[in-house]
PDB file of C-alpha atoms and ligand atoms in Angstrom:
ATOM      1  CA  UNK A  12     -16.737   2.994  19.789  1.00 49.00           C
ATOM      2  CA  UNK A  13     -16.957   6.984  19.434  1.00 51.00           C
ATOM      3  CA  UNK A  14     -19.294   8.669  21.444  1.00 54.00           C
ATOM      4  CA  UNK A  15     -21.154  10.922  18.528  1.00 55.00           C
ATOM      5  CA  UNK A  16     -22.014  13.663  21.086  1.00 57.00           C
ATOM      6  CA  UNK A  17     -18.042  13.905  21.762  1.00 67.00           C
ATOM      7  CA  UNK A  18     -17.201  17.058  19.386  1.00 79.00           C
ATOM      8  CA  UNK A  19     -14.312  16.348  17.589  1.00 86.00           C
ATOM      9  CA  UNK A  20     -11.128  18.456  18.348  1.00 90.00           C
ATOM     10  CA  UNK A  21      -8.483  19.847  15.882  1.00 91.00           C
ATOM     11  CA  UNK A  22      -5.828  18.118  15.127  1.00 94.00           C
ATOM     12  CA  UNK A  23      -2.509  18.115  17.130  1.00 95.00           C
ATOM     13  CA  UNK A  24       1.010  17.403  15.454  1.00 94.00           C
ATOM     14  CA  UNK A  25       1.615  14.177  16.528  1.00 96.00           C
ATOM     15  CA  UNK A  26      -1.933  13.045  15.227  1.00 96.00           C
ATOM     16  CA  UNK A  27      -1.349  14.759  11.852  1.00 96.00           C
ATOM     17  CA  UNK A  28       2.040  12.638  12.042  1.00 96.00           C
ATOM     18  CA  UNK A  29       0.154   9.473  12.662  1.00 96.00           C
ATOM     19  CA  UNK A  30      -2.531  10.119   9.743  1.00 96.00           C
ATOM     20  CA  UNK A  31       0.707  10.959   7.346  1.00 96.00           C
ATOM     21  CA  UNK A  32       2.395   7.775   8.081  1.00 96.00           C
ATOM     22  CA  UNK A  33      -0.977   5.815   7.828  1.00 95.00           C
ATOM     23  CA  UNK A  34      -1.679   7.731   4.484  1.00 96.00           C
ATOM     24  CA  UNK A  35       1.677   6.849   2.826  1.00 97.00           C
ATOM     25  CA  UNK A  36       1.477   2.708   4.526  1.00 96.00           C
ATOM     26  CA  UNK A  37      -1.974   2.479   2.464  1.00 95.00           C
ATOM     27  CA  UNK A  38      -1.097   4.434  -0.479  1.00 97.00           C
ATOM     28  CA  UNK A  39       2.307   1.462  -0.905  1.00 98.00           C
ATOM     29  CA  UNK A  40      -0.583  -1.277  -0.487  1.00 97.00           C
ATOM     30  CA  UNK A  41      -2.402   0.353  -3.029  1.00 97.00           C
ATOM     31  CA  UNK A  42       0.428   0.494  -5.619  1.00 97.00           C
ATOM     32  CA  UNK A  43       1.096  -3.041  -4.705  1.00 98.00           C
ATOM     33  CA  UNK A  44      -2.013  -3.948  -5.426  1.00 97.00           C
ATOM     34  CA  UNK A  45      -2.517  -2.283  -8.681  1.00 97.00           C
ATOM     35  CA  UNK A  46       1.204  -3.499  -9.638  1.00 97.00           C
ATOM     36  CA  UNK A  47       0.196  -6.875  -9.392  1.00 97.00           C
ATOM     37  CA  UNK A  48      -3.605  -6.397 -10.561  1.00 96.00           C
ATOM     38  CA  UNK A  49      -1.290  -4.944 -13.808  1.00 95.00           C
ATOM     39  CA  UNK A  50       0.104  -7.900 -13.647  1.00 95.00           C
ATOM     40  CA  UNK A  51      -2.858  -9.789 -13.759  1.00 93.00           C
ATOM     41  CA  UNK A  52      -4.408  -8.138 -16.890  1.00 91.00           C
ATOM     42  CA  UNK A  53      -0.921  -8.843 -18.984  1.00 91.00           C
ATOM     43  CA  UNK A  54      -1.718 -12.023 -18.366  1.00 89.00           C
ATOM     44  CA  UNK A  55      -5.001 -12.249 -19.281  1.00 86.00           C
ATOM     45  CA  UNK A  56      -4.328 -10.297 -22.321  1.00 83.00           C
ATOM     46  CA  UNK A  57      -1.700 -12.207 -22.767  1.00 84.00           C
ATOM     47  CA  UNK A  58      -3.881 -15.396 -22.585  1.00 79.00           C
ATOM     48  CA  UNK A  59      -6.458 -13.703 -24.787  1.00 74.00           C
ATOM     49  CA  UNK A  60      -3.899 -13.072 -27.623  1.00 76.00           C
ATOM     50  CA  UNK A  61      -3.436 -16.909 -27.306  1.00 73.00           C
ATOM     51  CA  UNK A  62      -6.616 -18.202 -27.552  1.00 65.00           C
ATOM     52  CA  UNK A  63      -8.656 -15.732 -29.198  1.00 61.00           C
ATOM     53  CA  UNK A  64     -12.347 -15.016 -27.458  1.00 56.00           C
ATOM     54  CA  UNK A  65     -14.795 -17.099 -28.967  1.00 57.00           C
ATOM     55  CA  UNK A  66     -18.083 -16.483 -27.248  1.00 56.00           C
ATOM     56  CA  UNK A  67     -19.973 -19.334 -28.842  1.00 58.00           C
ATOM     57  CA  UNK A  68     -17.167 -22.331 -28.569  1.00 55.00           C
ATOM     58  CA  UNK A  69     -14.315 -21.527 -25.906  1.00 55.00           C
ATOM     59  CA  UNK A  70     -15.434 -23.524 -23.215  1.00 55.00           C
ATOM     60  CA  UNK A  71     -12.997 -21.336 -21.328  1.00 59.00           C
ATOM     61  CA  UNK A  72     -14.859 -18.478 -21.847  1.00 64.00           C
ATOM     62  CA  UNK A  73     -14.418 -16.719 -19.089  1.00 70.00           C
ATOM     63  CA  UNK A  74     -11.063 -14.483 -19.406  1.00 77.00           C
ATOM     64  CA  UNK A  75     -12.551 -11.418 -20.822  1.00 81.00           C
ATOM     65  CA  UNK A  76     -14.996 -11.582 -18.238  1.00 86.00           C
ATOM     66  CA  UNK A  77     -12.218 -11.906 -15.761  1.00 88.00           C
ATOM     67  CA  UNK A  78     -10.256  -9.389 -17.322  1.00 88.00           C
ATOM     68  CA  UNK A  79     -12.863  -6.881 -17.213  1.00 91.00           C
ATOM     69  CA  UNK A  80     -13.494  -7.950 -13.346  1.00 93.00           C
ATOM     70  CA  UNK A  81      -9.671  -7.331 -12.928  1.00 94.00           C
ATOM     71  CA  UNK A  82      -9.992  -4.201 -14.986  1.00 95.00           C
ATOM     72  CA  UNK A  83     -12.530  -2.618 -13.062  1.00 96.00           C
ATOM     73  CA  UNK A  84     -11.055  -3.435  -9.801  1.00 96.00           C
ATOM     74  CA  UNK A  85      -7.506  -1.821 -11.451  1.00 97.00           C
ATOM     75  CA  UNK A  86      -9.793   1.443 -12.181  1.00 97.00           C
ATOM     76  CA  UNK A  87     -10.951   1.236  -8.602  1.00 97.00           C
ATOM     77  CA  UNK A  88      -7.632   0.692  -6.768  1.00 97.00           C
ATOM     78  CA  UNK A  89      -5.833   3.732  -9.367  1.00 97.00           C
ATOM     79  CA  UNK A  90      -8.814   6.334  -8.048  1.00 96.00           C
ATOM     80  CA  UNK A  91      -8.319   4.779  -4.777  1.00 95.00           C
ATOM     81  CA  UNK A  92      -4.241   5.986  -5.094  1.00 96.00           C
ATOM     82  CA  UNK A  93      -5.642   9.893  -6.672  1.00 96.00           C
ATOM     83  CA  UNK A  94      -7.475   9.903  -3.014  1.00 94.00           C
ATOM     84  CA  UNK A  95      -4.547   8.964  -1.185  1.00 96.00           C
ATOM     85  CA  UNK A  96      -2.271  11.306  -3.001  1.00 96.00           C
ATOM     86  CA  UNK A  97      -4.690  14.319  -2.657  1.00 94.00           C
ATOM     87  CA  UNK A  98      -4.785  13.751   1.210  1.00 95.00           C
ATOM     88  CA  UNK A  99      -1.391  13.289   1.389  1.00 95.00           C
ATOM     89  CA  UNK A 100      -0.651  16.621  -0.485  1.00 94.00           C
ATOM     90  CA  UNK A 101      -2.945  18.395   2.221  1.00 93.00           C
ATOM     91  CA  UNK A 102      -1.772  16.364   5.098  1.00 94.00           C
ATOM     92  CA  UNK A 103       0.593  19.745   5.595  1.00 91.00           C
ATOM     93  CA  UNK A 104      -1.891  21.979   4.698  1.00 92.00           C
ATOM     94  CA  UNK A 105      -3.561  23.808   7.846  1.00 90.00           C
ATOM     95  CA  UNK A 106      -6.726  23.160   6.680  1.00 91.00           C
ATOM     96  CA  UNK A 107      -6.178  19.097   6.619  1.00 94.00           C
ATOM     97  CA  UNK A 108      -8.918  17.862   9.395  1.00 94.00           C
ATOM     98  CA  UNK A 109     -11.217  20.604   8.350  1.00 95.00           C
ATOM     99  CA  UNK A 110     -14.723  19.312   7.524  1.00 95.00           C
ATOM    100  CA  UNK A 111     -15.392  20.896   4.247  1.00 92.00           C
ATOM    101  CA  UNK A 112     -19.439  20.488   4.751  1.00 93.00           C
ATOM    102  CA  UNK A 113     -19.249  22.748   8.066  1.00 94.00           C
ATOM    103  CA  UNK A 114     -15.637  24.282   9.056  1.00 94.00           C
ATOM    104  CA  UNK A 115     -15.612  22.227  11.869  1.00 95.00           C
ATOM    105  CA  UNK A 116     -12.454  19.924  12.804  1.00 96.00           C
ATOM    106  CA  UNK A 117     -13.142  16.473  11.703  1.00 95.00           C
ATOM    107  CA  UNK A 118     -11.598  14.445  14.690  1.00 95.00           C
ATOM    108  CA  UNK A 119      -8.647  12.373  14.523  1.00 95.00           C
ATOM    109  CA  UNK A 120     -10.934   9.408  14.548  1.00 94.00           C
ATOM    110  CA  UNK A 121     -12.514   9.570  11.810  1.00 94.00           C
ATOM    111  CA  UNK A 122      -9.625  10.664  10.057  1.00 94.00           C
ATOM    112  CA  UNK A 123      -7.790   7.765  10.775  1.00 93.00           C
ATOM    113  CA  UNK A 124     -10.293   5.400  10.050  1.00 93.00           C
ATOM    114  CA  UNK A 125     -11.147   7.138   7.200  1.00 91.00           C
ATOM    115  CA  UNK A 126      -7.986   9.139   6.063  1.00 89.00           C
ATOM    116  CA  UNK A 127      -8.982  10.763   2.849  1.00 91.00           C
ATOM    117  CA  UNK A 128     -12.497  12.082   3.879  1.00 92.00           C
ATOM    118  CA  UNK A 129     -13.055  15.892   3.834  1.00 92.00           C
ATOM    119  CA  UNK A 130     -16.102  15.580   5.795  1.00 94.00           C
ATOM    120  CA  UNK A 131     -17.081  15.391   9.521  1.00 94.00           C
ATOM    121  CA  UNK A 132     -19.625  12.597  10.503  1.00 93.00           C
ATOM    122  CA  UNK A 133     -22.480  14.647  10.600  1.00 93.00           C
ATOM    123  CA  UNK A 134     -21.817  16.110   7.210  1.00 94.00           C
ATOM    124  CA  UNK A 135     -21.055  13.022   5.935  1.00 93.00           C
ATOM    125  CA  UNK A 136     -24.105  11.346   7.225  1.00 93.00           C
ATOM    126  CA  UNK A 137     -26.206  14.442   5.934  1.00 92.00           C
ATOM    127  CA  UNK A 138     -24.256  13.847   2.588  1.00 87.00           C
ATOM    128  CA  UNK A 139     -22.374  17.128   2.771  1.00 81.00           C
ATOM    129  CA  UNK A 140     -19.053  16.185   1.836  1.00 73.00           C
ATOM    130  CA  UNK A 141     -18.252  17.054  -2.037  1.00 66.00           C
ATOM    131  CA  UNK A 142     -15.769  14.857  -2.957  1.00 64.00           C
ATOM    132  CA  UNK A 143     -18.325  11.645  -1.938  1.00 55.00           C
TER     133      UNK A 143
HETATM  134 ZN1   ZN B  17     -18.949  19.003   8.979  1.00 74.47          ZN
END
């Protein structure tokens, strides 16, 4: 458990390493995941173009509500890849661990628990970090 009076200190190269590897490990789970959510929605569509929706009679009503369930969650894991890619692209950048609420170095913590924030905790917490 982090000690919130600990101020966080800049990033060192190895930890930058560490957050890059993380970053591109969770950005392949999230293609995976939309691959097969993809996958998912063919099918339903798929299923759809089978049995055309009717609302009033299909007893099996429920695959446009699924599909829009799987949809959503497709929508979800897609801006969850933009994220990953924008951190990823300033991994490198000198300014990657740089609160963008206060200046101040975010903390390897936090970064690594949360790898795409821009924000430190206290920004964060005071909703100060723009791209939340
Ligand atoms: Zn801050």
């Amino acid at each position: 458990v982090a000690d919130a009076a600990i101020t966080p200190e800049p990033l060192t190269a190895t930890e930058r390493v560490r957050l890059r590897t993380d970053l591109i490990a969770e950005r392949e789970r999230a293609e995976e995941r939309l691959t097969s959510l993809r996958r998912s929605i063919d099918e339903l569509v798929d299923a759809a173009d089978l049995e055309p929706p009717d609302d009033e009679h299909d007893p099996d009503g429920t695959t446009a509500y699924e599909r829009a369930q799987v949809i959503s969650l497709a929508q979800e894991t897609s801006s969850v890849m933009d994220e990953l890619d924008r951190a990823l692209k300033a991994v490198d950048e000198p300014t990657f661990g740089t609160c963008a609420g206060c200046g101040g170095p975010i903390g390897f913590d936090r970064l690594s628990a949360v790898p795409t924030t821009t924000a430190c905790v206290e920004c964060a917490a005071a909703g100060r970090d723009p791209t939340h």
